[in-house]
Amino acid sequence: MSEAVSYELVGNIGIVSVNNPPVNALAQVVRAGILEAITIAQNDASEAIVLCCEGRTFIAGADITEFGKPPKEPGLPAALSAIENSSKPVIAAIHGTALGGGFEVALACHYRCAIASAKVGLPEVKLGLLPGAGGTQRVPRIAGVKAALDMITSGNPVAAKKALDMGLVDEVLSGDDVRSGAIQYAKGLVESGASLKRIRDITIDSAAIEPGFFDSARKQLVKRARGQIAQDKIVSCIEAAVNLPMDEGLERERELFKELVTSSESAAMRHIFFAERLAAKIKGLPRDTPVRDIKKVAIIGGGTMGGGIAMCFANVGIPVVMLEINDEALERGMHIIRKNYTITVQKGKLPADQMEQRIGLITGTTNYEDIGDVDLVIEAVFENLELKKEIFAKLDGVCKQGAILATNTSYQDVDAIAAATSRPQDVVGMHFFSPANVMKLLENVRGEKTADDVVATAMSIGKKIGKVCALSGVCYGFIGNRMLGGYGREAQMLLMDGCTPAQVDGSLERFGMAMGPLAMSDLAGLDVGYKARQGRTDLPDDPKLYRMGTLLVEMGRHGQKTGSGFYKYDPETRRRLSDPEVESMIKEEAAKLDLEQRDIGDDEILARCFYPLINEAALILEEGIAQRPSDIDVVYVFGYAFPVAKGGPMHYADQVGLKNVYDKICEFRDLYGEQYWKPAPLLKQLAEEGSTFAEWGAKNG
Ligand code: 3HC
Ligand code: NAI
């Protein structure tokens, strides 16, 4: 037997047990072991076979690290055929998560039982793939075409009870002991003379599918998928399940799976899967670094960010005290929290009683004495260093020893804030993204004196509240916002050179950004950037620089909140509309500055906007602000909606080729000046070596 799979006979039940930590992925040893165990069981005294797993979960899918490498026999289809063709019923015993290839193993079994806490799902789409071992053919046969399409194109797991209702599992076991529960269930099946139920034998009634169903599904998915190609192919597979016999459907699925597994989109998405997990690891800090217990949290400032952050903790059952300047501000903050929860309830995503429970966990105060006992404070007041220092000095006075004092500042110096206390080792940045209860990224900022266990706690509590965490060092804007500087600048420079706002945003949106930079500035408020620029002395004295952003603010066009900015907004639908007034103004301003306006294509727009961002990232890596290139990708995908199918800016740069990026930056430097375009030494070095950020990360990360 393979070392990852064991087989034993318990009474009349054969038990195949998979043990391949951490998640029982279907590595070659597991596939070979299952095949062998099922073969042995055909010739022994067993009357039914239970397939279960050791450790924390049922098989969580194919081994993702094997993709892109030469295939090793036996393949998964061989193991699944052995299961399906077994002369004795095979029962999948599910605990934890049966995902991807793991759930496909279960679907090849004749019966599926699960404990109540288990989940099943086909998340391949999140890796730019489709289920490649029969998932697209078997799920529509047992759950129906519409449910299969929703499940496979969303990739979201389904909890056991719902899976039972959908027909995905046959039995929800009582108790937590999956192995003994499954043995009992198997014995019952034997006693009742249960048949060998094979999903492949079910035929789908194609007449029940509305005409045009698949075409309209495709249209809807294209909108949602933003540059991801898997969705369309999933629809084709499910269409095949309806129209073709099982074996031909499986063949079609295999063919399309193979196309996807070699695609650049899937490579990028697999890169992000591992990058996300790597980002949680702190260089030099052992995995078992003790973390501080966080049982109660205080938030200082209940505005846009504070309210959202409070919700994140209440959502996982951690009580929060929200401190504001006065009762009126407090009431406003609490009102917004209630409004946000109400919207979630209205969308059917949260039961009303749970909303009340969560709101009940958030209390308000205007008195610092009320937060003396909390384990973690997150400050989210106005972006003003002096105010933040004042608040941290107060926190130092009232908070218990060992409490973690965090700031949500976007740009300010975490070390200066820490220095306002007598306990800089307890101070850390926890930079959430707006809306804080929705956005996945949490950029934790390690100050010069932040203690290791404080960093470890910030990362672990971030995971607990459902965030993807990345660690940054201290610098202006940390990883994400610092890189954004050149991106926003060039978006506006392109207007002076001949683009309309819709052209700039359109190029970036076609690339896959959720929103182009100018529309994004309109959303955030043009006055925010305007005010930030007022205080800066480091900007070149250049009339072109941010010219449109500045003029629009001075005209009272602050973006969406005033109904107009780079665009105008339909007052009813809030849809953005090109504004001829802005477009002629751009031309007039360019003429005043004697600038020649020209036609600019997508390639230049992408290069002008993304290459400054990539160049800044190279500086960030050299300075040790980010731990590794892949952390930067995580920041951009989860915090700035960079398309996951492009793998983040570092992965994208590697695909373009660092020499191409470097050469283009040099070309722009010669055209537009070194004050804007100065190649980072690391970028130059890697370009000259013919190397990539990924290779540099593997050596230095
Ligand atoms: N292959 C290889 N490694 C995997 C893996 C997989 N399918 N799933 C998880 N891992 C690794 C992770 O990289 C991580 O490694 P690390 O400790 O070195 O960082 C470790 O297992 C633990 O993973 P998590 O940190 O994610 O553990 P959690 O407990 O938070 O989550 C999980 C467990 C829900 C199973 C989550 O890991 C997960 O969602 N895994 C991926 C599931 C998936 O996408 N399956 C489909 C694969 S594609 C497929 O099956 C194709 C088929 O149709 C042919
Ligand atoms: P906001 O203006 O919406 O809220 C700030 C809140 O702080 C207000 O409700 C105000 O009454 C309160 N406040 C001010 N002084 C206070 C004091 N002394 N004690 C208690 N409460 C006080 O601001 P927003 O947008 O929530 O930003 C807060 C912080 O979060 C800033 O540092 C900002 O840079 C940062 N941030 C903002 C993001 C955004 O997109 N808005 C994103 C990430 C970080």
JSON list of N, CA and C in Angstrom, two decimals, residues 512-575:
[
{"chain": "A", "resi": 512, "resn": "GLY", "atom": "N", "xyz": [-8.79, 44.42, -16.89]},
{"chain": "A", "resi": 512, "resn": "GLY", "atom": "CA", "xyz": [-9.39, 43.64, -15.81]},
{"chain": "A", "resi": 512, "resn": "GLY", "atom": "C", "xyz": [-9.53, 44.38, -14.48]},
{"chain": "A", "resi": 513, "resn": "MET", "atom": "N", "xyz": [-9.03, 45.65, -14.43]},
{"chain": "A", "resi": 513, "resn": "MET", "atom": "CA", "xyz": [-9.22, 46.41, -13.18]},
{"chain": "A", "resi": 513, "resn": "MET", "atom": "C", "xyz": [-10.72, 46.63, -12.98]},
{"chain": "A", "resi": 514, "resn": "ALA", "atom": "N", "xyz": [-11.14, 46.53, -11.72]},
{"chain": "A", "resi": 514, "resn": "ALA", "atom": "CA", "xyz": [-12.58, 46.68, -11.46]},
{"chain": "A", "resi": 514, "resn": "ALA", "atom": "C", "xyz": [-13.04, 48.08, -11.86]},
{"chain": "A", "resi": 515, "resn": "MET", "atom": "N", "xyz": [-12.18, 49.07, -11.66]},
{"chain": "A", "resi": 515, "resn": "MET", "atom": "CA", "xyz": [-12.52, 50.45, -11.97]},
{"chain": "A", "resi": 515, "resn": "MET", "atom": "C", "xyz": [-11.25, 51.18, -12.38]},
{"chain": "A", "resi": 516, "resn": "GLY", "atom": "N", "xyz": [-11.31, 51.96, -13.42]},
{"chain": "A", "resi": 516, "resn": "GLY", "atom": "CA", "xyz": [-10.13, 52.70, -13.85]},
{"chain": "A", "resi": 516, "resn": "GLY", "atom": "C", "xyz": [-9.74, 53.75, -12.81]},
{"chain": "A", "resi": 517, "resn": "PRO", "atom": "N", "xyz": [-8.50, 54.29, -12.91]},
{"chain": "A", "resi": 517, "resn": "PRO", "atom": "CA", "xyz": [-8.00, 55.19, -11.87]},
{"chain": "A", "resi": 517, "resn": "PRO", "atom": "C", "xyz": [-8.77, 56.51, -11.77]},
{"chain": "A", "resi": 518, "resn": "LEU", "atom": "N", "xyz": [-9.28, 57.01, -12.89]},
{"chain": "A", "resi": 518, "resn": "LEU", "atom": "CA", "xyz": [-9.96, 58.32, -12.83]},
{"chain": "A", "resi": 518, "resn": "LEU", "atom": "C", "xyz": [-11.35, 58.14, -12.22]},
{"chain": "A", "resi": 519, "resn": "ALA", "atom": "N", "xyz": [-12.04, 57.06, -12.61]},
{"chain": "A", "resi": 519, "resn": "ALA", "atom": "CA", "xyz": [-13.33, 56.77, -11.98]},
{"chain": "A", "resi": 519, "resn": "ALA", "atom": "C", "xyz": [-13.13, 56.50, -10.50]},
{"chain": "A", "resi": 520, "resn": "MET", "atom": "N", "xyz": [-12.03, 55.84, -10.17]},
{"chain": "A", "resi": 520, "resn": "MET", "atom": "CA", "xyz": [-11.73, 55.55, -8.77]},
{"chain": "A", "resi": 520, "resn": "MET", "atom": "C", "xyz": [-11.49, 56.85, -7.98]},
{"chain": "A", "resi": 521, "resn": "SER", "atom": "N", "xyz": [-10.79, 57.80, -8.60]},
{"chain": "A", "resi": 521, "resn": "SER", "atom": "CA", "xyz": [-10.57, 59.09, -7.92]},
{"chain": "A", "resi": 521, "resn": "SER", "atom": "C", "xyz": [-11.90, 59.79, -7.70]},
{"chain": "A", "resi": 522, "resn": "ASP", "atom": "N", "xyz": [-12.78, 59.71, -8.68]},
{"chain": "A", "resi": 522, "resn": "ASP", "atom": "CA", "xyz": [-14.11, 60.31, -8.53]},
{"chain": "A", "resi": 522, "resn": "ASP", "atom": "C", "xyz": [-14.85, 59.67, -7.35]},
{"chain": "A", "resi": 523, "resn": "LEU", "atom": "N", "xyz": [-14.67, 58.36, -7.20]},
{"chain": "A", "resi": 523, "resn": "LEU", "atom": "CA", "xyz": [-15.36, 57.66, -6.12]},
{"chain": "A", "resi": 523, "resn": "LEU", "atom": "C", "xyz": [-14.78, 58.06, -4.76]},
{"chain": "A", "resi": 524, "resn": "ALA", "atom": "N", "xyz": [-13.46, 58.11, -4.68]},
{"chain": "A", "resi": 524, "resn": "ALA", "atom": "CA", "xyz": [-12.82, 58.44, -3.40]},
{"chain": "A", "resi": 524, "resn": "ALA", "atom": "C", "xyz": [-13.01, 59.92, -3.06]},
{"chain": "A", "resi": 525, "resn": "GLY", "atom": "N", "xyz": [-13.22, 60.77, -4.08]},
{"chain": "A", "resi": 525, "resn": "GLY", "atom": "CA", "xyz": [-13.33, 62.22, -3.87]},
{"chain": "A", "resi": 525, "resn": "GLY", "atom": "C", "xyz": [-12.06, 62.88, -4.36]},
{"chain": "A", "resi": 526, "resn": "LEU", "atom": "N", "xyz": [-12.17, 63.75, -5.36]},
{"chain": "A", "resi": 526, "resn": "LEU", "atom": "CA", "xyz": [-10.98, 64.41, -5.92]},
{"chain": "A", "resi": 526, "resn": "LEU", "atom": "C", "xyz": [-10.37, 65.36, -4.90]},
{"chain": "A", "resi": 527, "resn": "ASP", "atom": "N", "xyz": [-11.20, 65.82, -3.95]},
{"chain": "A", "resi": 527, "resn": "ASP", "atom": "CA", "xyz": [-10.70, 66.74, -2.93]},
{"chain": "A", "resi": 527, "resn": "ASP", "atom": "C", "xyz": [-9.69, 66.05, -2.01]},
{"chain": "A", "resi": 528, "resn": "VAL", "atom": "N", "xyz": [-9.78, 64.73, -1.88]},
{"chain": "A", "resi": 528, "resn": "VAL", "atom": "CA", "xyz": [-8.85, 64.02, -0.97]},
{"chain": "A", "resi": 528, "resn": "VAL", "atom": "C", "xyz": [-7.42, 64.16, -1.50]},
{"chain": "A", "resi": 529, "resn": "GLY", "atom": "N", "xyz": [-7.22, 63.85, -2.79]},
{"chain": "A", "resi": 529, "resn": "GLY", "atom": "CA", "xyz": [-5.90, 63.98, -3.40]},
{"chain": "A", "resi": 529, "resn": "GLY", "atom": "C", "xyz": [-5.46, 65.44, -3.41]},
{"chain": "A", "resi": 530, "resn": "TYR", "atom": "N", "xyz": [-6.40, 66.32, -3.69]},
{"chain": "A", "resi": 530, "resn": "TYR", "atom": "CA", "xyz": [-6.11, 67.76, -3.77]},
{"chain": "A", "resi": 530, "resn": "TYR", "atom": "C", "xyz": [-5.54, 68.25, -2.43]},
{"chain": "A", "resi": 531, "resn": "LYS", "atom": "N", "xyz": [-6.23, 67.86, -1.35]},
{"chain": "A", "resi": 531, "resn": "LYS", "atom": "CA", "xyz": [-5.77, 68.30, -0.01]},
{"chain": "A", "resi": 531, "resn": "LYS", "atom": "C", "xyz": [-4.41, 67.69, 0.31]},
{"chain": "A", "resi": 532, "resn": "ALA", "atom": "N", "xyz": [-4.24, 66.41, -0.04]},
{"chain": "A", "resi": 532, "resn": "ALA", "atom": "CA", "xyz": [-2.97, 65.74, 0.26]},
{"chain": "A", "resi": 532, "resn": "ALA", "atom": "C", "xyz": [-1.83, 66.43, -0.48]},
{"chain": "A", "resi": 533, "resn": "ARG", "atom": "N", "xyz": [-2.11, 66.92, -1.71]},
{"chain": "A", "resi": 533, "resn": "ARG", "atom": "CA", "xyz": [-1.04, 67.56, -2.48]},
{"chain": "A", "resi": 533, "resn": "ARG", "atom": "C", "xyz": [-0.64, 68.91, -1.90]},
{"chain": "A", "resi": 534, "resn": "GLN", "atom": "N", "xyz": [-1.61, 69.57, -1.26]},
{"chain": "A", "resi": 534, "resn": "GLN", "atom": "CA", "xyz": [-1.32, 70.90, -0.69]},
{"chain": "A", "resi": 534, "resn": "GLN", "atom": "C", "xyz": [-0.13, 70.84, 0.27]},
{"chain": "A", "resi": 535, "resn": "GLY", "atom": "N", "xyz": [-0.08, 69.75, 1.05]},
{"chain": "A", "resi": 535, "resn": "GLY", "atom": "CA", "xyz": [0.96, 69.68, 2.07]},
{"chain": "A", "resi": 535, "resn": "GLY", "atom": "C", "xyz": [2.28, 69.13, 1.56]},
{"chain": "A", "resi": 536, "resn": "ARG", "atom": "N", "xyz": [2.37, 68.81, 0.27]},
{"chain": "A", "resi": 536, "resn": "ARG", "atom": "CA", "xyz": [3.59, 68.15, -0.20]},
{"chain": "A", "resi": 536, "resn": "ARG", "atom": "C", "xyz": [4.57, 69.13, -0.83]},
{"chain": "A", "resi": 537, "resn": "THR", "atom": "N", "xyz": [5.84, 68.99, -0.43]},
{"chain": "A", "resi": 537, "resn": "THR", "atom": "CA", "xyz": [6.86, 69.89, -0.97]},
{"chain": "A", "resi": 537, "resn": "THR", "atom": "C", "xyz": [7.74, 69.14, -1.96]},
{"chain": "A", "resi": 538, "resn": "ASP", "atom": "N", "xyz": [7.49, 67.82, -2.09]},
{"chain": "A", "resi": 538, "resn": "ASP", "atom": "CA", "xyz": [8.39, 67.01, -2.92]},
{"chain": "A", "resi": 538, "resn": "ASP", "atom": "C", "xyz": [7.92, 66.89, -4.37]},
{"chain": "A", "resi": 539, "resn": "LEU", "atom": "N", "xyz": [6.79, 67.51, -4.70]},
{"chain": "A", "resi": 539, "resn": "LEU", "atom": "CA", "xyz": [6.27, 67.34, -6.07]},
{"chain": "A", "resi": 539, "resn": "LEU", "atom": "C", "xyz": [6.98, 68.28, -7.04]},
{"chain": "A", "resi": 540, "resn": "PRO", "atom": "N", "xyz": [7.31, 67.81, -8.26]},
{"chain": "A", "resi": 540, "resn": "PRO", "atom": "CA", "xyz": [7.96, 68.70, -9.24]},
{"chain": "A", "resi": 540, "resn": "PRO", "atom": "C", "xyz": [7.05, 69.90, -9.56]},
{"chain": "A", "resi": 541, "resn": "ASP", "atom": "N", "xyz": [7.71, 71.02, -9.83]},
{"chain": "A", "resi": 541, "resn": "ASP", "atom": "CA", "xyz": [6.95, 72.23, -10.17]},
{"chain": "A", "resi": 541, "resn": "ASP", "atom": "C", "xyz": [6.64, 72.15, -11.67]},
{"chain": "A", "resi": 542, "resn": "ASP", "atom": "N", "xyz": [5.51, 71.58, -12.00]},
{"chain": "A", "resi": 542, "resn": "ASP", "atom": "CA", "xyz": [5.20, 71.28, -13.40]},
{"chain": "A", "resi": 542, "resn": "ASP", "atom": "C", "xyz": [3.70, 71.55, -13.60]},
{"chain": "A", "resi": 543, "resn": "PRO", "atom": "N", "xyz": [3.36, 72.51, -14.45]},
{"chain": "A", "resi": 543, "resn": "PRO", "atom": "CA", "xyz": [1.94, 72.87, -14.60]},
{"chain": "A", "resi": 543, "resn": "PRO", "atom": "C", "xyz": [1.07, 71.72, -15.13]},
{"chain": "A", "resi": 544, "resn": "LYS", "atom": "N", "xyz": [1.68, 70.72, -15.78]},
{"chain": "A", "resi": 544, "resn": "LYS", "atom": "CA", "xyz": [0.90, 69.59, -16.29]},
{"chain": "A", "resi": 544, "resn": "LYS", "atom": "C", "xyz": [0.42, 68.68, -15.16]},
{"chain": "A", "resi": 545, "resn": "LEU", "atom": "N", "xyz": [1.24, 68.64, -14.11]},
{"chain": "A", "resi": 545, "resn": "LEU", "atom": "CA", "xyz": [1.06, 67.64, -13.06]},
{"chain": "A", "resi": 545, "resn": "LEU", "atom": "C", "xyz": [-0.28, 67.82, -12.34]},
{"chain": "A", "resi": 546, "resn": "TYR", "atom": "N", "xyz": [-1.10, 66.83, -12.34]},
{"chain": "A", "resi": 546, "resn": "TYR", "atom": "CA", "xyz": [-2.43, 66.83, -11.69]},
{"chain": "A", "resi": 546, "resn": "TYR", "atom": "C", "xyz": [-3.27, 68.04, -12.09]},
{"chain": "A", "resi": 547, "resn": "ARG", "atom": "N", "xyz": [-3.04, 68.55, -13.29]},
{"chain": "A", "resi": 547, "resn": "ARG", "atom": "CA", "xyz": [-3.71, 69.79, -13.68]},
{"chain": "A", "resi": 547, "resn": "ARG", "atom": "C", "xyz": [-5.23, 69.63, -13.68]},
{"chain": "A", "resi": 548, "resn": "MET", "atom": "N", "xyz": [-5.69, 68.54, -14.29]},
{"chain": "A", "resi": 548, "resn": "MET", "atom": "CA", "xyz": [-7.14, 68.37, -14.37]},
{"chain": "A", "resi": 548, "resn": "MET", "atom": "C", "xyz": [-7.75, 68.12, -12.98]},
{"chain": "A", "resi": 549, "resn": "GLY", "atom": "N", "xyz": [-7.09, 67.28, -12.21]},
{"chain": "A", "resi": 549, "resn": "GLY", "atom": "CA", "xyz": [-7.61, 66.98, -10.86]},
{"chain": "A", "resi": 549, "resn": "GLY", "atom": "C", "xyz": [-7.75, 68.25, -10.05]},
{"chain": "A", "resi": 550, "resn": "THR", "atom": "N", "xyz": [-6.76, 69.14, -10.16]},
{"chain": "A", "resi": 550, "resn": "THR", "atom": "CA", "xyz": [-6.77, 70.37, -9.39]},
{"chain": "A", "resi": 550, "resn": "THR", "atom": "C", "xyz": [-7.88, 71.30, -9.89]},
{"chain": "A", "resi": 551, "resn": "LEU", "atom": "N", "xyz": [-7.94, 71.48, -11.22]},
{"chain": "A", "resi": 551, "resn": "LEU", "atom": "CA", "xyz": [-8.96, 72.41, -11.76]},
{"chain": "A", "resi": 551, "resn": "LEU", "atom": "C", "xyz": [-10.37, 71.94, -11.45]},
{"chain": "A", "resi": 552, "resn": "LEU", "atom": "N", "xyz": [-10.59, 70.65, -11.54]},
{"chain": "A", "resi": 552, "resn": "LEU", "atom": "CA", "xyz": [-11.94, 70.13, -11.30]},
{"chain": "A", "resi": 552, "resn": "LEU", "atom": "C", "xyz": [-12.36, 70.40, -9.86]},
{"chain": "A", "resi": 553, "resn": "VAL", "atom": "N", "xyz": [-11.45, 70.21, -8.92]},
{"chain": "A", "resi": 553, "resn": "VAL", "atom": "CA", "xyz": [-11.79, 70.47, -7.51]},
{"chain": "A", "resi": 553, "resn": "VAL", "atom": "C", "xyz": [-12.11, 71.96, -7.34]},
{"chain": "A", "resi": 554, "resn": "GLU", "atom": "N", "xyz": [-11.30, 72.79, -7.97]},
{"chain": "A", "resi": 554, "resn": "GLU", "atom": "CA", "xyz": [-11.51, 74.24, -7.82]},
{"chain": "A", "resi": 554, "resn": "GLU", "atom": "C", "xyz": [-12.83, 74.69, -8.46]},
{"chain": "A", "resi": 555, "resn": "MET", "atom": "N", "xyz": [-13.35, 73.86, -9.39]},
{"chain": "A", "resi": 555, "resn": "MET", "atom": "CA", "xyz": [-14.68, 74.18, -9.96]},
{"chain": "A", "resi": 555, "resn": "MET", "atom": "C", "xyz": [-15.81, 73.60, -9.12]},
{"chain": "A", "resi": 556, "resn": "GLY", "atom": "N", "xyz": [-15.45, 72.91, -8.04]},
{"chain": "A", "resi": 556, "resn": "GLY", "atom": "CA", "xyz": [-16.48, 72.29, -7.18]},
{"chain": "A", "resi": 556, "resn": "GLY", "atom": "C", "xyz": [-16.84, 70.89, -7.63]},
{"chain": "A", "resi": 557, "resn": "ARG", "atom": "N", "xyz": [-16.11, 70.36, -8.60]},
{"chain": "A", "resi": 557, "resn": "ARG", "atom": "CA", "xyz": [-16.38, 68.99, -9.07]},
{"chain": "A", "resi": 557, "resn": "ARG", "atom": "C", "xyz": [-15.50, 68.04, -8.27]},
{"chain": "A", "resi": 558, "resn": "HIS", "atom": "N", "xyz": [-16.03, 67.55, -7.16]},
{"chain": "A", "resi": 558, "resn": "HIS", "atom": "CA", "xyz": [-15.23, 66.72, -6.25]},
{"chain": "A", "resi": 558, "resn": "HIS", "atom": "C", "xyz": [-15.39, 65.23, -6.51]},
{"chain": "A", "resi": 559, "resn": "GLY", "atom": "N", "xyz": [-16.09, 64.86, -7.59]},
{"chain": "A", "resi": 559, "resn": "GLY", "atom": "CA", "xyz": [-16.30, 63.43, -7.86]},
{"chain": "A", "resi": 559, "resn": "GLY", "atom": "C", "xyz": [-17.74, 63.03, -7.61]},
{"chain": "A", "resi": 560, "resn": "GLN", "atom": "N", "xyz": [-17.93, 61.75, -7.35]},
{"chain": "A", "resi": 560, "resn": "GLN", "atom": "CA", "xyz": [-19.31, 61.22, -7.22]},
{"chain": "A", "resi": 560, "resn": "GLN", "atom": "C", "xyz": [-20.13, 61.98, -6.19]},
{"chain": "A", "resi": 561, "resn": "LYS", "atom": "N", "xyz": [-19.49, 62.38, -5.08]},
{"chain": "A", "resi": 561, "resn": "LYS", "atom": "CA", "xyz": [-20.28, 63.00, -4.01]},
{"chain": "A", "resi": 561, "resn": "LYS", "atom": "C", "xyz": [-20.87, 64.35, -4.43]},
{"chain": "A", "resi": 562, "resn": "THR", "atom": "N", "xyz": [-20.27, 65.03, -5.40]},
{"chain": "A", "resi": 562, "resn": "THR", "atom": "CA", "xyz": [-20.87, 66.29, -5.86]},
{"chain": "A", "resi": 562, "resn": "THR", "atom": "C", "xyz": [-21.57, 66.10, -7.21]},
{"chain": "A", "resi": 563, "resn": "GLY", "atom": "N", "xyz": [-21.63, 64.85, -7.66]},
{"chain": "A", "resi": 563, "resn": "GLY", "atom": "CA", "xyz": [-22.34, 64.56, -8.91]},
{"chain": "A", "resi": 563, "resn": "GLY", "atom": "C", "xyz": [-21.48, 64.69, -10.15]},
{"chain": "A", "resi": 564, "resn": "SER", "atom": "N", "xyz": [-20.26, 65.20, -9.99]},
{"chain": "A", "resi": 564, "resn": "SER", "atom": "CA", "xyz": [-19.37, 65.29, -11.15]},
{"chain": "A", "resi": 564, "resn": "SER", "atom": "C", "xyz": [-17.92, 65.41, -10.72]},
{"chain": "A", "resi": 565, "resn": "GLY", "atom": "N", "xyz": [-17.06, 64.92, -11.62]},
{"chain": "A", "resi": 565, "resn": "GLY", "atom": "CA", "xyz": [-15.61, 65.01, -11.40]},
{"chain": "A", "resi": 565, "resn": "GLY", "atom": "C", "xyz": [-15.00, 64.84, -12.77]},
{"chain": "A", "resi": 566, "resn": "PHE", "atom": "N", "xyz": [-14.20, 63.79, -12.98]},
{"chain": "A", "resi": 566, "resn": "PHE", "atom": "CA", "xyz": [-13.72, 63.50, -14.32]},
{"chain": "A", "resi": 566, "resn": "PHE", "atom": "C", "xyz": [-14.90, 63.12, -15.23]},
{"chain": "A", "resi": 567, "resn": "TYR", "atom": "N", "xyz": [-15.95, 62.62, -14.59]},
{"chain": "A", "resi": 567, "resn": "TYR", "atom": "CA", "xyz": [-17.18, 62.26, -15.31]},
{"chain": "A", "resi": 567, "resn": "TYR", "atom": "C", "xyz": [-18.33, 63.03, -14.69]},
{"chain": "A", "resi": 568, "resn": "LYS", "atom": "N", "xyz": [-19.51, 62.94, -15.34]},
{"chain": "A", "resi": 568, "resn": "LYS", "atom": "CA", "xyz": [-20.71, 63.36, -14.62]},
{"chain": "A", "resi": 568, "resn": "LYS", "atom": "C", "xyz": [-21.49, 62.10, -14.27]},
{"chain": "A", "resi": 569, "resn": "TYR", "atom": "N", "xyz": [-22.33, 62.21, -13.26]},
{"chain": "A", "resi": 569, "resn": "TYR", "atom": "CA", "xyz": [-23.04, 61.02, -12.77]},
{"chain": "A", "resi": 569, "resn": "TYR", "atom": "C", "xyz": [-24.54, 61.24, -12.84]},
{"chain": "A", "resi": 570, "resn": "ASP", "atom": "N", "xyz": [-25.22, 60.27, -13.41]},
{"chain": "A", "resi": 570, "resn": "ASP", "atom": "CA", "xyz": [-26.67, 60.34, -13.50]},
{"chain": "A", "resi": 570, "resn": "ASP", "atom": "C", "xyz": [-27.23, 60.41, -12.07]},
{"chain": "A", "resi": 571, "resn": "PRO", "atom": "N", "xyz": [-28.00, 61.46, -11.74]},
{"chain": "A", "resi": 571, "resn": "PRO", "atom": "CA", "xyz": [-28.44, 61.62, -10.36]},
{"chain": "A", "resi": 571, "resn": "PRO", "atom": "C", "xyz": [-29.28, 60.44, -9.86]},
{"chain": "A", "resi": 572, "resn": "GLU", "atom": "N", "xyz": [-29.97, 59.78, -10.75]},
{"chain": "A", "resi": 572, "resn": "GLU", "atom": "CA", "xyz": [-30.83, 58.67, -10.30]},
{"chain": "A", "resi": 572, "resn": "GLU", "atom": "C", "xyz": [-30.06, 57.36, -10.21]},
{"chain": "A", "resi": 573, "resn": "THR", "atom": "N", "xyz": [-29.41, 56.99, -11.32]},
{"chain": "A", "resi": 573, "resn": "THR", "atom": "CA", "xyz": [-28.77, 55.66, -11.37]},
{"chain": "A", "resi": 573, "resn": "THR", "atom": "C", "xyz": [-27.33, 55.72, -10.86]},
{"chain": "A", "resi": 574, "resn": "ARG", "atom": "N", "xyz": [-26.75, 56.91, -10.73]},
{"chain": "A", "resi": 574, "resn": "ARG", "atom": "CA", "xyz": [-25.35, 57.13, -10.37]},
{"chain": "A", "resi": 574, "resn": "ARG", "atom": "C", "xyz": [-24.39, 56.53, -11.41]},
{"chain": "A", "resi": 575, "resn": "ARG", "atom": "N", "xyz": [-24.94, 56.24, -12.59]},
{"chain": "A", "resi": 575, "resn": "ARG", "atom": "CA", "xyz": [-24.10, 55.72, -13.66]},
{"chain": "A", "resi": 575, "resn": "ARG", "atom": "C", "xyz": [-23.13, 56.80, -14.13]}
]
